[in-house]
Amino acid sequence: MAESEKAAGKEKRVLRRQFLVGGGAALAAGALSVAVPQPSSAAECKPSYPSSTGYIVYDSRLCWGCQSCMFACSAVHYGNANPALSRIQIIRDAPSFTKYPLDIVMAVCRQCVTPLCVQNCPTGAAHVAAENGNVRVIDEEKCIGCRMCLQSCPQRPRRAVWNPSTQKSTKCDLCLDAPFWGRKGGPDGEPACVTICPSKALKLVHEAPPQEDVSGYDVNLVPPQPKTKRKPGTPAAPKA
Amino acid sequence: MANGYTGKIARINLTTNEITTIDTAKYEEFGGGYGIGAAIFWDLAVAPGQWDLKDPYDPRHVLPIMAGPLAATGVPGAGRTSICGISPETFPTCEFFRGNFGGRFATMMKLAGWDGIVVEGKAERPVWINVINDQIKIESARELWGLDTWETQDRIVSMVGGRTRFGEEWQKIGDSYTTGIPQIVCIGPVGEAKSRLAALIQGSGVSARIGGYGAVFGAKNLKAISVTGTGTIEMADPKGMLEARLWQMGGGSLVTGSFAPAFTGSASCHPCLRADRRRNNYHGGETMCVDQFWLSDKGDAARDLASEALMRYGASGWAAHFVGLFVSDIPGAPEFFHKQVPVETGIGWYLRYLHEIGVLGPGKEIDSAPLPMDQWGELAFREAFLDAVSRRAGIGDALAEGCCRAAQKWGRLEKDMESGALRFPAWGATGHWTLPSVEWAYNYMLGAGDPSWHGLVTAVGAPRGGTLEESLQRLSKKTIPYTDDIFMFNYAWKGEEAWKTGIYSPHKAKEVAWSRHYASFWNESMAFCEMFLPSLETLTPEIEMKYYRAVTGKKDSFADTMRIGQKIWTLERAIRVMHGRSRKTEDFAPFMYKPGASGMTFWGGVPIYENGKWRSDEAPEMYLDRKGVDDFKTHYYALEGWDKENGWPTRKTLEEFGLKKVADVMAARGRLGS
């Protein structure tokens, strides 16, 4: 059953573009109050949190849709392959075979400046890891499986992930706790998804991208093309 | 079992609606994918002896649709889906054959918990199979029958996914969630018409275009199979798998193999890791070159519409070939085809040929209605062609049976095979390559059609460093277990050298055997895209072994895996023998023995050793010698442990592979090599 069906009937239809506002800051008290009535929204968010020192930005035009990042994510965290447990979701096969650039949606945890998952966690399992560059993480030991973080996430689809085998939530930790990753993770390390991406469509940055809109994280990562002199009379290269 | 395998295979009988489970472990010795599929085919279709294996539309036909153990683990390029069975496409007999397709079907099938799905029987009415994790349902396809492949998939996605909004929500399945949508393999109207041109289509442009298996779906009243999964695939060494990926990426890209120049971001022809969705001629960069260029010279818009129609109708871009990707010439061909003859015949070319020589057209000896022959080169003709085939209207009824059968119906088969107007190297199956790649041609003959395996074509091309001989020496270190014999790569085709060290020698038999054993294990059973691996100039065999060991945890050596490949190939041979394959029936079409047989080559041609020297040569004049091919068969059969008289595997050979039960069945039916 789709999550939307739960709220069917009483839900006000919210356009995706309207819904995907960042960190929830300007969001949408309206949208959240309808779809997720219990947790507090960013607008109501009283505490302020130190910003993360690491963020993953992406280029949705560069992505191949191979989902290597998803397999890498589950491999480094769980030692097996399960894209449903990946903390990054590359959603492809748009209905009616919609063409580029609408064929793929990249759902990457934003390490929100105002993290509602942290704000609404009743046990402190979702917290800001002060000792690790303020990355927003979930301590599975403390998680009671209330799914509040899933409901709180203002992004669509939600970035927090439900693990049915442990009955707990998880979220992107920039590979801070990735026992099957042979490299250092975290904001000063190499998150597996970024390193493994064959099209270089993901990048770790250290400044918070603009939070107001989804486009703040969807950036141009095309490497600069080497300048070559064109011979007179030869046609220009076709545009990508 | 674990480490790459889900441990179970679904067996679905559409006649009885019975759904049972096969334990994958029973077949693990065959590796996975096609290897396991062929073994299941033997057990369910051949060994019982209740079916003569002649008619691919017989309800007793067993169709294994399989994934390899490396699929759904993060290993790149290893997610292809294998399908095997009796091919409707081959001619004059419907041969046991195999094909595979890319996309994400195998990945999702494994995440649903299945290493494969084996379909048998025939549904009374049109159905589709709905797999959601461990739940399998046979659903009515009443509302899907008649829809094209894109509409079919859209409809099924809606049915399975309910109201989940794409890209915005997770779909709840039990206590699991997924953002993925069902992956579906299906047929279009061409498959429903049981046309031998029918492909299986997955996604917008991924297709199993070899073998005509879409027609088998049609004969079984099976419109589609949909899989949705949220499960887990275990692997022995996840860290090792990721390190292998990074090692492979060390050169700057994952792109290896035959088409290495295609790099990240280029308009490559690969609907998988090498795709570039920015091309935007299709969804997600899907489709392969042969389909993209079904109509190639009328501008981008017409080209895209033509290939979209091909996919929507569910026709094979090969079986329904119109213009060749690679063109050559045929002595005596009509002027229109001067320097434009496809290397291999397609039905479109044949229609035009018959029209040009005046025997086909409105009211002619072969009535072309309803096809507008005056618009042969236009989009309208392509669409009319697909429509006529799918309705079997007018000439479409003959065309739906493929080139050879249509030619036979029109009384032109012998004449046009002899002249080379019908260029099918062996078994009447359309392909895209033969001479001067002799190993490719031999694979045509020993198999049942185009091997579609490019592993050696670049590796034996002009050297990119050092001399040709040095390059071949390096190559000969990689072709385990047939190492240190550079004459394997000698394409000398004339005079004494051809028999001594060239294309009719025991050396060439080793090259052909290596290619079959490698492909049987690594491409068909481990399901690596054959454009991706082998990478004989660089990473093979190290990269294959890194991935294989990391996922499965097996300690096999590369030589061990090649031995499994040979075992699979031997079993494939046994299946063929059981429905009539022998030395006598295994031959090339007449045109292969005449000037004009050679097509064209890239990458600097093929290496030729003559008069004590090596040279690269495009060998455009190459053609085959009948006695030479016969001598090659003798060498090849001996190398594989098949008997000289018939080319049948011997008991000794079969038992060395642990195939005693196969030997017993063959002996009981008088088909065991002596």
Tab-separated table of N, CA, C and O in Angstrom, chain A residues 139-176:
chain	number	residue	atom	x	y	z
A	139	ASP	N	21.102	6.622	16.321
A	139	ASP	CA	21.723	5.586	17.139
A	139	ASP	C	20.714	4.443	17.275
A	139	ASP	O	19.704	4.580	17.980
A	140	GLU	N	20.982	3.358	16.582
A	140	GLU	CA	20.009	2.258	16.553
A	140	GLU	C	19.795	1.643	17.932
A	140	GLU	O	18.754	1.043	18.201
A	141	GLU	N	20.766	1.780	18.808
A	141	GLU	CA	20.609	1.236	20.166
A	141	GLU	C	19.473	1.952	20.898
A	141	GLU	O	18.741	1.355	21.677
A	142	LYS	N	19.366	3.237	20.597
A	142	LYS	CA	18.348	4.022	21.299
A	142	LYS	C	17.011	4.055	20.574
A	142	LYS	O	16.011	4.515	21.131
A	143	CYS	N	17.013	3.637	19.340
A	143	CYS	CA	15.785	3.724	18.545
A	143	CYS	C	14.756	2.732	19.064
A	143	CYS	O	15.060	1.561	19.303
A	144	ILE	N	13.552	3.215	19.263
A	144	ILE	CA	12.479	2.339	19.754
A	144	ILE	C	11.506	1.967	18.634
A	144	ILE	O	10.483	1.344	18.870
A	145	GLY	N	11.822	2.383	17.429
A	145	GLY	CA	10.995	1.992	16.284
A	145	GLY	C	9.658	2.694	16.226
A	145	GLY	O	8.692	2.162	15.666
A	146	CYS	N	9.596	3.918	16.746
A	146	CYS	CA	8.313	4.630	16.747
A	146	CYS	C	7.998	5.248	15.394
A	146	CYS	O	6.889	5.699	15.159
A	147	ARG	N	8.981	5.299	14.541
A	147	ARG	CA	8.845	5.812	13.171
A	147	ARG	C	8.568	7.318	13.115
A	147	ARG	O	8.128	7.839	12.092
A	148	MET	N	8.778	8.004	14.228
A	148	MET	CA	8.530	9.445	14.236
A	148	MET	C	9.433	10.157	13.225
A	148	MET	O	9.015	11.102	12.561
A	149	CYS	N	10.670	9.676	13.104
A	149	CYS	CA	11.601	10.321	12.162
A	149	CYS	C	11.118	10.133	10.725
A	149	CYS	O	11.297	11.010	9.878
A	150	LEU	N	10.524	8.971	10.450
A	150	LEU	CA	10.017	8.726	9.100
A	150	LEU	C	8.912	9.722	8.771
A	150	LEU	O	8.838	10.261	7.671
A	151	GLN	N	8.066	9.941	9.763
A	151	GLN	CA	6.948	10.859	9.527
A	151	GLN	C	7.416	12.309	9.491
A	151	GLN	O	6.809	13.149	8.840
A	152	SER	N	8.470	12.590	10.223
A	152	SER	CA	8.915	13.986	10.340
A	152	SER	C	9.642	14.482	9.104
A	152	SER	O	9.615	15.672	8.812
A	153	CYS	N	10.320	13.582	8.425
A	153	CYS	CA	11.163	14.029	7.307
A	153	CYS	C	10.319	14.796	6.306
A	153	CYS	O	9.323	14.290	5.800
A	154	PRO	N	10.690	16.030	6.027
A	154	PRO	CA	9.873	16.848	5.134
A	154	PRO	C	10.079	16.531	3.655
A	154	PRO	O	9.374	17.058	2.810
A	155	GLN	N	11.068	15.706	3.353
A	155	GLN	CA	11.349	15.405	1.953
A	155	GLN	C	10.405	14.325	1.438
A	155	GLN	O	9.911	13.496	2.191
A	156	ARG	N	10.209	14.324	0.160
A	156	ARG	CA	9.421	13.279	-0.483
A	156	ARG	C	10.229	12.687	-1.622
A	156	ARG	O	10.584	13.427	-2.538
A	157	PRO	N	10.541	11.405	-1.608
A	157	PRO	CA	10.188	10.485	-0.527
A	157	PRO	C	11.036	10.767	0.701
A	157	PRO	O	12.114	11.355	0.592
A	158	ARG	N	10.572	10.308	1.849
A	158	ARG	CA	11.313	10.543	3.086
A	158	ARG	C	12.704	9.933	2.983
A	158	ARG	O	12.904	8.919	2.331
A	159	ARG	N	13.641	10.584	3.628
A	159	ARG	CA	15.025	10.120	3.552
A	159	ARG	C	15.373	9.139	4.666
A	159	ARG	O	16.327	8.389	4.545
A	160	ALA	N	14.686	9.208	5.788
A	160	ALA	CA	14.921	8.195	6.814
A	160	ALA	C	14.369	6.865	6.309
A	160	ALA	O	13.390	6.831	5.568
A	161	VAL	N	15.021	5.786	6.698
A	161	VAL	CA	14.716	4.475	6.118
A	161	VAL	C	14.290	3.511	7.224
A	161	VAL	O	14.908	3.476	8.296
A	162	TRP	N	13.269	2.740	6.935
A	162	TRP	CA	12.785	1.746	7.897
A	162	TRP	C	13.439	0.394	7.618
A	162	TRP	O	13.457	-0.063	6.479
A	163	ASN	N	13.985	-0.197	8.664
A	163	ASN	CA	14.588	-1.518	8.528
A	163	ASN	C	13.656	-2.552	9.144
A	163	ASN	O	13.545	-2.651	10.375
A	164	PRO	N	12.974	-3.315	8.309
A	164	PRO	CA	11.964	-4.230	8.856
A	164	PRO	C	12.564	-5.359	9.692
A	164	PRO	O	11.889	-5.895	10.566
A	165	SER	N	13.815	-5.699	9.425
A	165	SER	CA	14.371	-6.828	10.176
A	165	SER	C	14.742	-6.418	11.605
A	165	SER	O	14.654	-7.228	12.525
A	166	THR	N	15.119	-5.148	11.800
A	166	THR	CA	15.434	-4.702	13.165
A	166	THR	C	14.284	-3.921	13.788
A	166	THR	O	14.309	-3.630	14.980
A	167	GLN	N	13.312	-3.576	12.948
A	167	GLN	CA	12.191	-2.741	13.398
A	167	GLN	C	12.677	-1.395	13.942
A	167	GLN	O	12.160	-0.887	14.936
A	168	LYS	N	13.692	-0.884	13.284
A	168	LYS	CA	14.227	0.419	13.683
A	168	LYS	C	14.444	1.289	12.444
A	168	LYS	O	14.459	0.780	11.321
A	169	SER	N	14.646	2.564	12.701
A	169	SER	CA	14.910	3.495	11.603
A	169	SER	C	16.409	3.711	11.427
A	169	SER	O	17.188	3.549	12.378
A	170	THR	N	16.766	4.098	10.219
A	170	THR	CA	18.152	4.488	9.962
A	170	THR	C	18.131	5.730	9.067
A	170	THR	O	17.089	6.089	8.528
A	171	LYS	N	19.256	6.314	8.923
A	171	LYS	CA	19.386	7.408	7.967
A	171	LYS	C	20.836	7.569	7.552
A	171	LYS	O	21.730	6.959	8.155
A	172	CYS	N	21.038	8.360	6.533
A	172	CYS	CA	22.397	8.590	6.040
A	172	CYS	C	23.270	9.161	7.150
A	172	CYS	O	22.903	10.129	7.803
A	173	ASP	N	24.427	8.549	7.350
A	173	ASP	CA	25.384	9.053	8.331
A	173	ASP	C	26.703	9.435	7.664
A	173	ASP	O	27.737	9.517	8.321
A	174	LEU	N	26.645	9.617	6.340
A	174	LEU	CA	27.851	9.921	5.549
A	174	LEU	C	28.913	8.833	5.752
A	174	LEU	O	30.108	9.090	5.633
A	175	CYS	N	28.452	7.624	6.080
A	175	CYS	CA	29.335	6.458	6.265
A	175	CYS	C	30.236	6.585	7.499
A	175	CYS	O	31.343	6.038	7.527
A	176	LEU	N	29.734	7.288	8.508
A	176	LEU	CA	30.478	7.328	9.775
A	176	LEU	C	30.554	5.928	10.379
A	176	LEU	O	31.582	5.514	10.904
